[in-house]
PDB file of C-alpha atoms in Angstrom:
ATOM      1  CA  MET A 439     -43.599 -25.083 -28.270  1.00 39.00           C
ATOM      2  CA  SER A 440     -47.030 -25.869 -29.593  1.00 41.00           C
ATOM      3  CA  SER A 441     -49.885 -23.906 -27.883  1.00 56.00           C
ATOM      4  CA  SER A 442     -47.198 -21.757 -26.244  1.00 88.00           C
ATOM      5  CA  ALA A 443     -45.596 -18.301 -25.975  1.00 95.00           C
ATOM      6  CA  CYS A 444     -42.123 -17.513 -27.046  1.00 95.00           C
ATOM      7  CA  VAL A 445     -39.792 -14.535 -27.420  1.00 96.00           C
ATOM      8  CA  VAL A 446     -38.070 -13.940 -30.700  1.00 96.00           C
ATOM      9  CA  ARG A 447     -35.376 -11.216 -30.554  1.00 95.00           C
ATOM     10  CA  ALA A 448     -35.285  -8.766 -33.338  1.00 94.00           C
ATOM     11  CA  GLY A 449     -31.612  -8.919 -33.771  1.00 92.00           C
ATOM     12  CA  ARG A 450     -28.811  -7.426 -31.761  1.00 90.00           C
ATOM     13  CA  GLY A 451     -30.071  -4.225 -30.153  1.00 91.00           C
ATOM     14  CA  ALA A 452     -33.522  -4.944 -31.639  1.00 93.00           C
ATOM     15  CA  ALA A 453     -32.118  -3.796 -35.026  1.00 94.00           C
ATOM     16  CA  PHE A 454     -35.117  -5.345 -36.928  1.00 95.00           C
ATOM     17  CA  VAL A 455     -37.990  -4.544 -34.575  1.00 96.00           C
ATOM     18  CA  ASP A 456     -39.450  -1.984 -36.892  1.00 96.00           C
ATOM     19  CA  GLU A 457     -39.187  -4.330 -39.874  1.00 96.00           C
ATOM     20  CA  PHE A 458     -40.832  -7.095 -37.724  1.00 97.00           C
ATOM     21  CA  LEU A 459     -43.820  -4.763 -36.843  1.00 97.00           C
ATOM     22  CA  GLU A 460     -44.238  -3.040 -40.227  1.00 97.00           C
ATOM     23  CA  GLN A 461     -43.981  -6.188 -42.312  1.00 97.00           C
ATOM     24  CA  GLY A 462     -45.728  -8.464 -39.885  1.00 97.00           C
ATOM     25  CA  PHE A 463     -43.196 -11.233 -39.076  1.00 97.00           C
ATOM     26  CA  VAL A 464     -40.603 -12.596 -36.716  1.00 97.00           C
ATOM     27  CA  GLY A 465     -37.466 -14.317 -37.943  1.00 95.00           C
ATOM     28  CA  LEU A 466     -34.006 -15.500 -37.348  1.00 92.00           C
ATOM     29  CA  GLY A 467     -30.877 -14.582 -39.344  1.00 86.00           C
ATOM     30  CA  TYR A 468     -28.982 -17.701 -38.635  1.00 76.00           C
ATOM     31  CA  GLY A 469     -30.497 -19.581 -41.557  1.00 73.00           C
ATOM     32  CA  VAL A 470     -29.326 -17.148 -44.238  1.00 77.00           C
ATOM     33  CA  SER A 471     -26.272 -19.133 -45.217  1.00 80.00           C
ATOM     34  CA  LEU A 472     -28.322 -22.403 -45.362  1.00 87.00           C
ATOM     35  CA  GLY A 473     -30.941 -21.321 -47.708  1.00 87.00           C
ATOM     36  CA  PRO A 474     -34.463 -22.988 -48.135  1.00 90.00           C
ATOM     37  CA  PRO A 475     -33.110 -26.416 -47.135  1.00 88.00           C
ATOM     38  CA  ALA A 476     -32.868 -25.103 -43.551  1.00 88.00           C
ATOM     39  CA  LEU A 477     -36.733 -25.536 -43.370  1.00 92.00           C
ATOM     40  CA  SER A 478     -36.406 -29.399 -43.745  1.00 93.00           C
ATOM     41  CA  LEU A 479     -33.231 -30.339 -41.822  1.00 94.00           C
ATOM     42  CA  SER A 480     -32.998 -32.126 -38.586  1.00 95.00           C
ATOM     43  CA  ARG A 481     -31.054 -30.754 -35.731  1.00 96.00           C
ATOM     44  CA  ASP A 482     -28.049 -32.874 -36.539  1.00 96.00           C
ATOM     45  CA  GLN A 483     -28.205 -31.997 -40.176  1.00 96.00           C
ATOM     46  CA  LEU A 484     -28.462 -28.232 -39.358  1.00 95.00           C
ATOM     47  CA  GLN A 485     -25.328 -28.493 -37.200  1.00 96.00           C
ATOM     48  CA  GLU A 486     -23.345 -30.186 -40.005  1.00 95.00           C
ATOM     49  CA  ALA A 487     -24.678 -27.591 -42.501  1.00 94.00           C
ATOM     50  CA  LEU A 488     -23.736 -24.729 -40.167  1.00 95.00           C
ATOM     51  CA  ARG A 489     -20.297 -26.185 -39.611  1.00 95.00           C
ATOM     52  CA  THR A 490     -19.759 -26.217 -43.246  1.00 94.00           C
ATOM     53  CA  ALA A 491     -21.120 -22.762 -43.905  1.00 93.00           C
ATOM     54  CA  HIS A 492     -19.234 -21.234 -40.910  1.00 94.00           C
ATOM     55  CA  PRO A 493     -15.971 -23.197 -40.297  1.00 95.00           C
ATOM     56  CA  SER A 494     -14.804 -20.490 -37.800  1.00 96.00           C
ATOM     57  CA  TRP A 495     -17.822 -20.960 -35.520  1.00 95.00           C
ATOM     58  CA  LYS A 496     -17.146 -22.903 -32.306  1.00 96.00           C
ATOM     59  CA  ASP A 497     -19.225 -25.970 -31.467  1.00 96.00           C
ATOM     60  CA  GLY A 498     -21.294 -24.173 -28.822  1.00 95.00           C
ATOM     61  CA  ARG A 499     -22.379 -21.450 -31.366  1.00 94.00           C
ATOM     62  CA  VAL A 500     -22.998 -24.153 -33.920  1.00 95.00           C
ATOM     63  CA  ARG A 501     -25.215 -26.196 -31.485  1.00 95.00           C
ATOM     64  CA  SER A 502     -27.052 -23.092 -30.298  1.00 93.00           C
ATOM     65  CA  ALA A 503     -27.862 -21.764 -33.762  1.00 93.00           C
ATOM     66  CA  ALA A 504     -29.023 -25.192 -34.925  1.00 95.00           C
ATOM     67  CA  GLY A 505     -31.164 -25.556 -31.904  1.00 94.00           C
ATOM     68  CA  GLN A 506     -32.791 -22.217 -32.400  1.00 93.00           C
ATOM     69  CA  ILE A 507     -33.367 -22.743 -36.158  1.00 94.00           C
ATOM     70  CA  HIS A 508     -34.942 -26.150 -35.428  1.00 95.00           C
ATOM     71  CA  ARG A 509     -37.186 -24.824 -32.731  1.00 93.00           C
ATOM     72  CA  PHE A 510     -38.186 -21.795 -34.879  1.00 94.00           C
ATOM     73  CA  VAL A 511     -39.102 -24.178 -37.834  1.00 94.00           C
ATOM     74  CA  HIS A 512     -40.473 -27.218 -36.004  1.00 93.00           C
ATOM     75  CA  ASP A 513     -41.825 -26.118 -32.583  1.00 89.00           C
ATOM     76  CA  PHE A 514     -43.881 -23.028 -33.319  1.00 88.00           C
ATOM     77  CA  ALA A 515     -47.468 -23.502 -34.340  1.00 91.00           C
ATOM     78  CA  VAL A 516     -49.882 -21.109 -36.048  1.00 95.00           C
ATOM     79  CA  GLY A 517     -51.891 -19.369 -33.273  1.00 95.00           C
ATOM     80  CA  ASP A 518     -49.001 -19.298 -30.713  1.00 96.00           C
ATOM     81  CA  LEU A 519     -48.188 -16.116 -29.007  1.00 97.00           C
ATOM     82  CA  VAL A 520     -45.004 -14.383 -29.885  1.00 97.00           C
ATOM     83  CA  VAL A 521     -43.225 -11.421 -28.205  1.00 98.00           C
ATOM     84  CA  THR A 522     -40.373  -9.253 -29.372  1.00 97.00           C
ATOM     85  CA  GLY A 523     -38.997  -6.195 -27.638  1.00 96.00           C
ATOM     86  CA  ASP A 524     -37.380  -2.843 -28.178  1.00 96.00           C
ATOM     87  CA  PRO A 525     -35.155  -1.828 -25.288  1.00 94.00           C
ATOM     88  CA  SER A 526     -34.782   1.745 -26.612  1.00 93.00           C
ATOM     89  CA  ARG A 527     -38.441   2.275 -26.258  1.00 93.00           C
ATOM     90  CA  ARG A 528     -38.818   0.046 -23.189  1.00 94.00           C
ATOM     91  CA  LEU A 529     -41.602  -1.853 -24.982  1.00 96.00           C
ATOM     92  CA  TYR A 530     -42.522  -5.403 -25.712  1.00 97.00           C
ATOM     93  CA  PHE A 531     -44.766  -6.224 -28.684  1.00 98.00           C
ATOM     94  CA  VAL A 532     -47.241  -9.145 -28.666  1.00 97.00           C
ATOM     95  CA  GLY A 533     -48.738 -10.908 -31.519  1.00 97.00           C
ATOM     96  CA  LYS A 534     -49.938 -14.200 -32.851  1.00 97.00           C
ATOM     97  CA  VAL A 535     -48.077 -16.457 -35.404  1.00 97.00           C
ATOM     98  CA  THR A 536     -50.077 -16.779 -38.543  1.00 98.00           C
ATOM     99  CA  SER A 537     -47.935 -18.899 -40.857  1.00 97.00           C
ATOM    100  CA  GLU A 538     -45.556 -21.838 -41.015  1.00 96.00           C
ATOM    101  CA  ALA A 539     -41.818 -21.159 -41.332  1.00 95.00           C
ATOM    102  CA  SER A 540     -40.697 -19.834 -44.708  1.00 94.00           C
ATOM    103  CA  PHE A 541     -37.375 -18.627 -46.190  1.00 93.00           C
ATOM    104  CA  ALA A 542     -37.126 -15.204 -47.752  1.00 90.00           C
ATOM    105  CA  ALA A 543     -34.223 -14.772 -50.212  1.00 86.00           C
ATOM    106  CA  ASP A 544     -31.903 -11.821 -50.230  1.00 85.00           C
ATOM    107  CA  VAL A 545     -32.688 -10.522 -46.811  1.00 90.00           C
ATOM    108  CA  GLU A 546     -30.879 -10.544 -43.525  1.00 90.00           C
ATOM    109  CA  VAL A 547     -33.630 -12.085 -41.642  1.00 92.00           C
ATOM    110  CA  ALA A 548     -34.274 -15.031 -43.893  1.00 89.00           C
ATOM    111  CA  LEU A 549     -36.158 -17.670 -41.774  1.00 93.00           C
ATOM    112  CA  ARG A 550     -39.622 -16.080 -41.156  1.00 95.00           C
ATOM    113  CA  ARG A 551     -43.030 -16.690 -39.688  1.00 97.00           C
ATOM    114  CA  SER A 552     -45.896 -14.180 -40.338  1.00 98.00           C
ATOM    115  CA  VAL A 553     -47.218 -12.480 -37.232  1.00 98.00           C
ATOM    116  CA  GLU A 554     -50.411 -10.460 -36.510  1.00 98.00           C
ATOM    117  CA  TRP A 555     -49.120  -7.861 -34.024  1.00 97.00           C
ATOM    118  CA  THR A 556     -51.917  -7.022 -31.448  1.00 96.00           C
ATOM    119  CA  GLY A 557     -50.515  -5.281 -28.706  1.00 96.00           C
ATOM    120  CA  GLN A 558     -47.600  -3.562 -26.862  1.00 97.00           C
ATOM    121  CA  VAL A 559     -46.485  -3.646 -23.108  1.00 96.00           C
ATOM    122  CA  SER A 560     -44.417  -1.187 -21.161  1.00 95.00           C
ATOM    123  CA  ARG A 561     -41.460  -3.057 -19.739  1.00 95.00           C
ATOM    124  CA  ASP A 562     -41.875  -1.017 -16.575  1.00 94.00           C
ATOM    125  CA  ALA A 563     -45.397  -2.097 -15.932  1.00 95.00           C
ATOM    126  CA  LEU A 564     -44.243  -5.771 -15.496  1.00 96.00           C
ATOM    127  CA  ARG A 565     -43.229  -7.677 -12.371  1.00 95.00           C
ATOM    128  CA  LEU A 566     -39.542  -7.939 -11.597  1.00 95.00           C
ATOM    129  CA  ALA A 567     -39.581 -11.645 -12.414  1.00 94.00           C
ATOM    130  CA  SER A 568     -41.196 -11.064 -15.758  1.00 95.00           C
ATOM    131  CA  ARG A 569     -38.748  -8.300 -16.639  1.00 95.00           C
ATOM    132  CA  ASN A 570     -35.839 -10.508 -15.777  1.00 94.00           C
ATOM    133  CA  THR A 571     -37.184 -13.339 -17.833  1.00 94.00           C
ATOM    134  CA  LEU A 572     -37.849 -11.152 -20.846  1.00 95.00           C
ATOM    135  CA  GLY A 573     -34.387  -9.657 -20.432  1.00 91.00           C
ATOM    136  CA  SER A 574     -32.698 -12.895 -21.364  1.00 90.00           C
ATOM    137  CA  ILE A 575     -30.149 -12.479 -24.176  1.00 87.00           C
ATOM    138  CA  LEU A 576     -31.237 -15.673 -25.907  1.00 88.00           C
ATOM    139  CA  SER A 577     -32.568 -15.115 -29.526  1.00 90.00           C
ATOM    140  CA  LEU A 578     -35.479 -17.480 -29.050  1.00 93.00           C
ATOM    141  CA  PHE A 579     -36.984 -18.859 -25.857  1.00 93.00           C
ATOM    142  CA  ARG A 580     -40.254 -20.015 -24.277  1.00 93.00           C
ATOM    143  CA  LEU A 581     -42.278 -18.047 -21.832  1.00 95.00           C
ATOM    144  CA  LYS A 582     -44.001 -19.407 -18.694  1.00 94.00           C
ATOM    145  CA  ASP A 583     -47.640 -19.024 -18.019  1.00 95.00           C
ATOM    146  CA  ASP A 584     -46.972 -16.378 -15.358  1.00 95.00           C
ATOM    147  CA  VAL A 585     -44.919 -14.092 -17.652  1.00 96.00           C
ATOM    148  CA  VAL A 586     -47.635 -14.491 -20.360  1.00 96.00           C
ATOM    149  CA  ALA A 587     -50.289 -13.525 -17.764  1.00 96.00           C
ATOM    150  CA  ASP A 588     -48.404 -10.555 -16.775  1.00 96.00           C
ATOM    151  CA  LEU A 589     -47.878  -9.403 -20.344  1.00 96.00           C
ATOM    152  CA  GLN A 590     -51.619  -9.907 -21.116  1.00 95.00           C
ATOM    153  CA  ALA A 591     -52.641  -7.986 -18.077  1.00 95.00           C
ATOM    154  CA  HIS A 592     -50.614  -5.007 -19.063  1.00 95.00           C
ATOM    155  CA  ALA A 593     -51.067  -5.107 -22.962  1.00 95.00           C
ATOM    156  CA  GLN A 594     -52.347  -2.061 -24.671  1.00 94.00           C
ATOM    157  CA  PRO A 595     -53.395  -1.668 -28.279  1.00 93.00           C
ATOM    158  CA  LEU A 596     -50.464  -1.490 -30.751  1.00 90.00           C
ATOM    159  CA  GLY A 597     -49.467   2.214 -31.254  1.00 86.00           C
ATOM    160  CA  ALA A 598     -51.179   3.461 -28.066  1.00 85.00           C
ATOM    161  CA  GLU A 599     -49.364   6.028 -26.026  1.00 85.00           C
ATOM    162  CA  VAL A 600     -47.581   4.419 -23.183  1.00 75.00           C
ATOM    163  CA  GLU A 601     -47.610   6.304 -19.920  1.00 69.00           C
ATOM    164  CA  PRO A 602     -44.343   6.077 -17.961  1.00 62.00           C
ATOM    165  CA  VAL A 603     -44.546   3.703 -15.130  1.00 62.00           C
ATOM    166  CA  VAL A 604     -42.149   3.702 -12.261  1.00 60.00           C
ATOM    167  CA  PRO A 605     -41.737   0.203 -11.010  1.00 57.00           C
ATOM    168  CA  GLY A 606     -42.038  -0.269  -7.263  1.00 57.00           C
ATOM    169  CA  PRO A 607     -39.427  -2.036  -5.224  1.00 60.00           C
ATOM    170  CA  ALA A 608     -39.459  -5.862  -5.470  1.00 58.00           C
ATOM    171  CA  SER A 609     -40.365  -7.910  -2.451  1.00 55.00           C
ATOM    172  CA  ASP A 610     -37.905 -10.425  -1.114  1.00 56.00           C
ATOM    173  CA  ASP A 611     -40.182 -13.263  -2.354  1.00 61.00           C
ATOM    174  CA  GLU A 612     -40.321 -11.743  -5.784  1.00 56.00           C
ATOM    175  CA  GLU A 613     -36.592 -11.440  -5.993  1.00 58.00           C
ATOM    176  CA  LYS A 614     -36.120 -15.044  -5.053  1.00 63.00           C
ATOM    177  CA  GLU A 615     -38.843 -16.153  -7.548  1.00 62.00           C
ATOM    178  CA  SER A 616     -37.193 -14.127 -10.166  1.00 55.00           C
ATOM    179  CA  LEU A 617     -33.794 -15.841  -9.451  1.00 60.00           C
ATOM    180  CA  GLU A 618     -35.422 -19.236  -9.518  1.00 65.00           C
ATOM    181  CA  ASP A 619     -37.201 -18.500 -12.905  1.00 61.00           C
ATOM    182  CA  LEU A 620     -33.987 -17.298 -14.355  1.00 58.00           C
ATOM    183  CA  ARG A 621     -32.123 -20.436 -13.232  1.00 64.00           C
ATOM    184  CA  GLU A 622     -34.907 -22.574 -14.701  1.00 65.00           C
ATOM    185  CA  SER A 623     -34.921 -20.665 -18.037  1.00 58.00           C
ATOM    186  CA  VAL A 624     -31.199 -21.131 -18.382  1.00 61.00           C
ATOM    187  CA  ALA A 625     -31.411 -24.764 -17.563  1.00 63.00           C
ATOM    188  CA  GLU A 626     -34.143 -25.442 -20.107  1.00 59.00           C
ATOM    189  CA  GLN A 627     -32.022 -23.935 -22.924  1.00 54.00           C
TER     190      GLN A 627
END
């Protein structure tokens, strides 16, 4: 994900979004049970460690969590764009990664990267294809250049009052493009 843009979810229902913004970080909770060693394990080692820590987890969940931890630790780079969202406010928050991955003890979101939050974007201002991509339920995923461009075109300063936007109807071409983007996003994961 070097020189890229990614979405990192702020937990189920954006439970940690205010913490992300106020404390200047993004993170994953999956690594809590693994401790600091999670920062140096390969994908296969992460899978084994997760199976040991969570024997009730099914293989798909183990593979998914290990992949997300591995990408979060090894594929981000300082300077990458990061996005998180808050569905209740219908906002996406945009920032830049400012640190390598670290482990914070005694917190729910233990795997962290520092972020300088710089802007916010109204979900309703975005194209349908961008809204669909950003609506993915994955905890961590890459963004394509067209979605990044859409976010940047509509970004406002962090904390600015966001005026309500009523999205217009999508054209047939935009709906087709949105479905193609969604299929590609799922296939990449």
